[in-house]
Structure formats: structure tokens, C-alpha cells
Coordinates of C-alpha atoms in Angstrom, one line a residue:
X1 CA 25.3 97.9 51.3
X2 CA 27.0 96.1 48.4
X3 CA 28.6 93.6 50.6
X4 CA 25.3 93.0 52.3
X5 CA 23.4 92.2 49.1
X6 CA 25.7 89.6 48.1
X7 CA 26.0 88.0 51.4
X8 CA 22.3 88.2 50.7
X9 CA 22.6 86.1 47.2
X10 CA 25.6 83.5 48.6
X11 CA 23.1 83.1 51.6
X12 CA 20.0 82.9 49.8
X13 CA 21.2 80.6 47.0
X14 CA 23.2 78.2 49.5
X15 CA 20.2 77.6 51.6
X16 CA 18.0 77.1 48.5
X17 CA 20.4 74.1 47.0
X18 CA 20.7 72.8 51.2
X19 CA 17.0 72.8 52.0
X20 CA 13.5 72.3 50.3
X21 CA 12.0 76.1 51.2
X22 CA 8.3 77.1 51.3
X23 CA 7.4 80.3 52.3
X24 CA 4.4 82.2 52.2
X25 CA 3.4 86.1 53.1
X26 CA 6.5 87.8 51.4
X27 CA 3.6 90.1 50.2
X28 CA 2.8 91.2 53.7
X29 CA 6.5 93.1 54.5
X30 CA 6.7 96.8 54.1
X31 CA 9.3 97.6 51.8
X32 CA 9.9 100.4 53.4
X33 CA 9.3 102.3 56.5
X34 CA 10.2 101.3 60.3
X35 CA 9.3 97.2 61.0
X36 CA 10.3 94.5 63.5
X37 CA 10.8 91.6 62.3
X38 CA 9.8 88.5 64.9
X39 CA 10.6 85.0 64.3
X40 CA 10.3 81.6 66.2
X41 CA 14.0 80.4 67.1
X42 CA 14.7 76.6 66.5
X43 CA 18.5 76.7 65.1
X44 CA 21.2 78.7 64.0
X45 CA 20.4 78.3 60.6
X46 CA 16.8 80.9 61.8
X47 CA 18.7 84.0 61.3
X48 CA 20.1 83.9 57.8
X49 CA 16.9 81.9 56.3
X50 CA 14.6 84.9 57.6
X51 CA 17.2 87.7 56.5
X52 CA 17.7 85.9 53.0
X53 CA 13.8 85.8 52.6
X54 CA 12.9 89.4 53.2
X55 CA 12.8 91.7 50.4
X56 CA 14.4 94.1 52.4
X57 CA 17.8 94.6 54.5
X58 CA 17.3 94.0 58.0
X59 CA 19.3 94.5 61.0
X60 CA 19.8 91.5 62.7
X61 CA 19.7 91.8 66.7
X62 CA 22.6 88.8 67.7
X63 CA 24.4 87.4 71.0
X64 CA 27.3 89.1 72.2
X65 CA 29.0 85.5 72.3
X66 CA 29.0 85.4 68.3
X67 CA 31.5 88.4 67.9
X68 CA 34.1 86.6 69.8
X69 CA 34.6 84.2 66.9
X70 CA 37.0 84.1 63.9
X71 CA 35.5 85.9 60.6
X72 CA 32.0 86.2 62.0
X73 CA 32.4 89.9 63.0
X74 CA 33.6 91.0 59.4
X75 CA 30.9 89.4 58.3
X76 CA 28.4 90.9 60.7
X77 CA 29.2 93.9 60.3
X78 CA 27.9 93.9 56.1
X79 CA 24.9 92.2 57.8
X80 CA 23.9 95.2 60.0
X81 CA 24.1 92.6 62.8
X82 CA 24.9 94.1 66.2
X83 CA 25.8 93.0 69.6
X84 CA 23.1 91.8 72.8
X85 CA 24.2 91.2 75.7
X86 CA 21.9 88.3 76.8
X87 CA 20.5 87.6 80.7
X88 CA 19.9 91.5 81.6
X89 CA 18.5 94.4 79.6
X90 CA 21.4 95.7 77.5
X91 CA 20.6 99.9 77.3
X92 CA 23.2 100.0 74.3
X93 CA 21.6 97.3 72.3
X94 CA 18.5 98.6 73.4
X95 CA 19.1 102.3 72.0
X96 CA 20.8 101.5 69.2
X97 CA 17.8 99.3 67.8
X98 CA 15.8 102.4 68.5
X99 CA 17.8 104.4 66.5
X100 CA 17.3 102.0 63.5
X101 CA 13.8 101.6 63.9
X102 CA 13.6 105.6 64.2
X103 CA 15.9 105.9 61.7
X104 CA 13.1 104.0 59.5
X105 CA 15.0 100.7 59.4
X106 CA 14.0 97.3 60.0
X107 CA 15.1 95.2 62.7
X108 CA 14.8 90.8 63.1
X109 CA 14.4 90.0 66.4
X110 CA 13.7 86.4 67.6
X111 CA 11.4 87.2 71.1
X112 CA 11.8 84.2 72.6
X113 CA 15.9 85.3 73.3
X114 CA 17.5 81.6 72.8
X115 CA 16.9 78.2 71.0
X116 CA 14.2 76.3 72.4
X117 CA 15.7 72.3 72.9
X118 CA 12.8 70.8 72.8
X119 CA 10.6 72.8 69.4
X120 CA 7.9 74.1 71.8
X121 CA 8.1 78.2 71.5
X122 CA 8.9 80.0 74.8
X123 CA 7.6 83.4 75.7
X124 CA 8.6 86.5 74.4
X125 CA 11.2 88.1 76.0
X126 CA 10.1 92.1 77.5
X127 CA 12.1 93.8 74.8
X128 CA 10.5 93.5 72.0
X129 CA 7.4 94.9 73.5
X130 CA 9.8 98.0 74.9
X131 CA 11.0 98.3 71.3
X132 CA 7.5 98.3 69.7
X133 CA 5.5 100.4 72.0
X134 CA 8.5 102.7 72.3
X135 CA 8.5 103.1 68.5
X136 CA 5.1 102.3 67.5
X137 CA 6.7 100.2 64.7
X138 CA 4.4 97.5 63.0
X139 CA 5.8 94.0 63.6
X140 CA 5.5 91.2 60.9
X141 CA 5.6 87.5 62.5
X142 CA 7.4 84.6 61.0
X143 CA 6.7 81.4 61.7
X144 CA 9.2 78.5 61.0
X145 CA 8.3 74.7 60.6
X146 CA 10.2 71.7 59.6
X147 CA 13.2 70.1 60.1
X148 CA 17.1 71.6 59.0
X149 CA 19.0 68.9 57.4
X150 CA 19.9 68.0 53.5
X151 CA 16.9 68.2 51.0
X152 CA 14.6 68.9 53.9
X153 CA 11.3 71.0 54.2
X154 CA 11.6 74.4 56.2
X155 CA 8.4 76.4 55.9
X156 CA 8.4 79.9 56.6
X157 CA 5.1 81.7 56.8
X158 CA 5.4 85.5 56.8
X159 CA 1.9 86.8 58.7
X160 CA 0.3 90.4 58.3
X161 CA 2.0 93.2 60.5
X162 CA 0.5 94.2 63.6
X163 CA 0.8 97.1 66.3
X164 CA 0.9 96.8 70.4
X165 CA -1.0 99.7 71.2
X166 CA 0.9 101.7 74.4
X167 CA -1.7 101.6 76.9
X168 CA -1.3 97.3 76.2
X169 CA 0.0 95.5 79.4
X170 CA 3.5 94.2 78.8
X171 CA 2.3 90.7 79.9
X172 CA -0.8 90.7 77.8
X173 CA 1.5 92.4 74.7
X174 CA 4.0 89.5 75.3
X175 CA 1.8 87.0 74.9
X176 CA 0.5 88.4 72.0
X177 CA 3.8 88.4 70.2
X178 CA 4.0 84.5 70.6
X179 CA 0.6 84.0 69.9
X180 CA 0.8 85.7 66.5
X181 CA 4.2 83.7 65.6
X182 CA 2.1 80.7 66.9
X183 CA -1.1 81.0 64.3
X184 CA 1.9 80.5 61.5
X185 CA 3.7 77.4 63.1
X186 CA 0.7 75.8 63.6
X187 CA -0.3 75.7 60.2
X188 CA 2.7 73.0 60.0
X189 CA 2.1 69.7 62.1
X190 CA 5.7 69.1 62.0
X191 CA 6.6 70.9 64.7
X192 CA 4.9 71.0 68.1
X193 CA 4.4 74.3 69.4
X194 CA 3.2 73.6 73.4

């Protein structure tokens, strides 16, 4: 875990001297315990701003495609990042979030599965839903405004954690997910939201 905290620090500190960062809610993540993480995905740059702004480690739920790349790998394996194999349920990626979240861990998942191209958010993806109501684990929505580029303002509001009860319907539960990610982007009129 030594390696992940100053990955953490390098991360952290890089994107604070790229980018003019708000964020708001910090307050509202477990320290400890199982949690799902759920953020609106607008850019590559999503991933570490979330992980450096939790007060926690967090596993990090990433494409398959990434691990084919030079260095990335090494460095996510000290990130607790692990592989998903995108366009049909992956059963390993699948179980082995389950064990972390069992295992009392927290996981950051971005529901929508992809980028959007165009800053509208998408719907949530069915796994996320599996993984909760499988779990019961209480997810904490982030929702990310702005634009990435030098100097720029990126908010990040952190909203209170929420369950999907079992009995839910896996439609209803998915919209759900983006509507709670949505009440935080909204907040920001910077970004349209659909």
C-alpha cells in the first residue's frame, strides 16, 4: 500500500498545480467499511481525479485495453486497478469486485461504461446494480463539471451514500444510479447533462 499512497500524493499534487479543483462532500465517504464508488465519465483524466480525492484507497474497476500498454500495468497494479472486459458481462471482473466489496473494500466504478462524446451522461450500465444489490454495499455518487485543460475548473461534488434495496427493478435501480450522479452535475451549468 506504500506505493499506492504515493501514487496517491504524485497524483493528487500534479492535478492540483494542472487544474483549478472544487470539490464538495468529502465528508459524506465512509472511511471504512464496503462502498461503491460512482462517477460521471467525461475523460481519462475521471479516474485519477476521483481516486486522488477520496480519503480512502479504492479499487479502480478499468478496461481490459489499458493493460496492453507500456508501464500502465505496473502502475495499476499499486492502484488496485483490475481488468473489465467491456461489451459482455465479464464473470471474473464481476467476482473479483465482489470479493473486494465483501472483503470490506471500496470499489470506483463509472456506470455509464465509456466516455460520453458529447457531455450528456448515458445510462448506467446493469453491473453496478448486480454489484450493489448482490452486496448491499452503500454507493456514494460523484458528480464531475467543468472543463480539463491548464488552470481550468473541474468540480467534483461528492453526494450522500445511498442503497438499491433487492426487491428494486434493475431498470428502475439503473436509472436511479444516473439520477443521483445527475442532482451533482447539475449543480454546475457548465456542463449539459441531457
Amino acid at each position: 500500500m506504500r506505493i499506492y499512497w504515493t501514487l496517491y500524493w504524485l497524483v493528487r499534487i500534479s492535478l492540483s498545480l494542472y487544474l483549478n479543483i472544487r470539490v464538495e462532500g468529502v465528508e459524506h465517504i465512509p472511511r471504512t467499511g464496503p462502498l461503491i464508488v460512482i462517477a460521471n465519465h467525461r475523460s481519462a483524466f475521471d479516474p485519477p481525479l476521483v481516486g486522488a480525492l477520496l480519503p480512502r484507497a479504492v479499487h479502480f474497476m478499468t478496461k481490459a485495453e489499458l493493460f496492453n500498454y507500456p508501464v500502465l500495468p505496473w502502475i495499476f497494479r499499486h492502484v488496485q486497478a483490475y481488468p473489465v472486459h467491456r461489451g459482455h458481462p465479464d464473470r471474473r471482473a464481476i467476482r473479483h469486485s465482489l470479493e473486494v466489496i465483501n472483503g470490506g473494500d471500496a470499489i470506483l466504478m463509472f456506470p455509464e461504461g465509456h466516455r460520453t462524446e458529447t457531455g450528456e451522461l448515458q445510462e448506467a450500465r446493469a453491473g453496478v446494480v448486480y454489484l450493489a444489490q448482490k452486496t448491499g454495499a452503500p454507493l456514494v455518487p460523484v458528480g464531475i463539471s467543468g472543463q480539463y485543460g491548464f488552470r481550468r475548473r473541474i468540480s467534483a461534488k461528492i453526494g450522500q451514500p445511498f442503497h438499491i434495496p433487492p426487491e428494486m427493478n434493475k431498470r428502475e435501480a439503473q436509472v436511479l444510479v444516473m439520477d443521483k450522479i445527475r442532482e451533482l452535475v447539475q449543480q454546475d451549468p457548465s456542463i449539459r447533462t441531457g
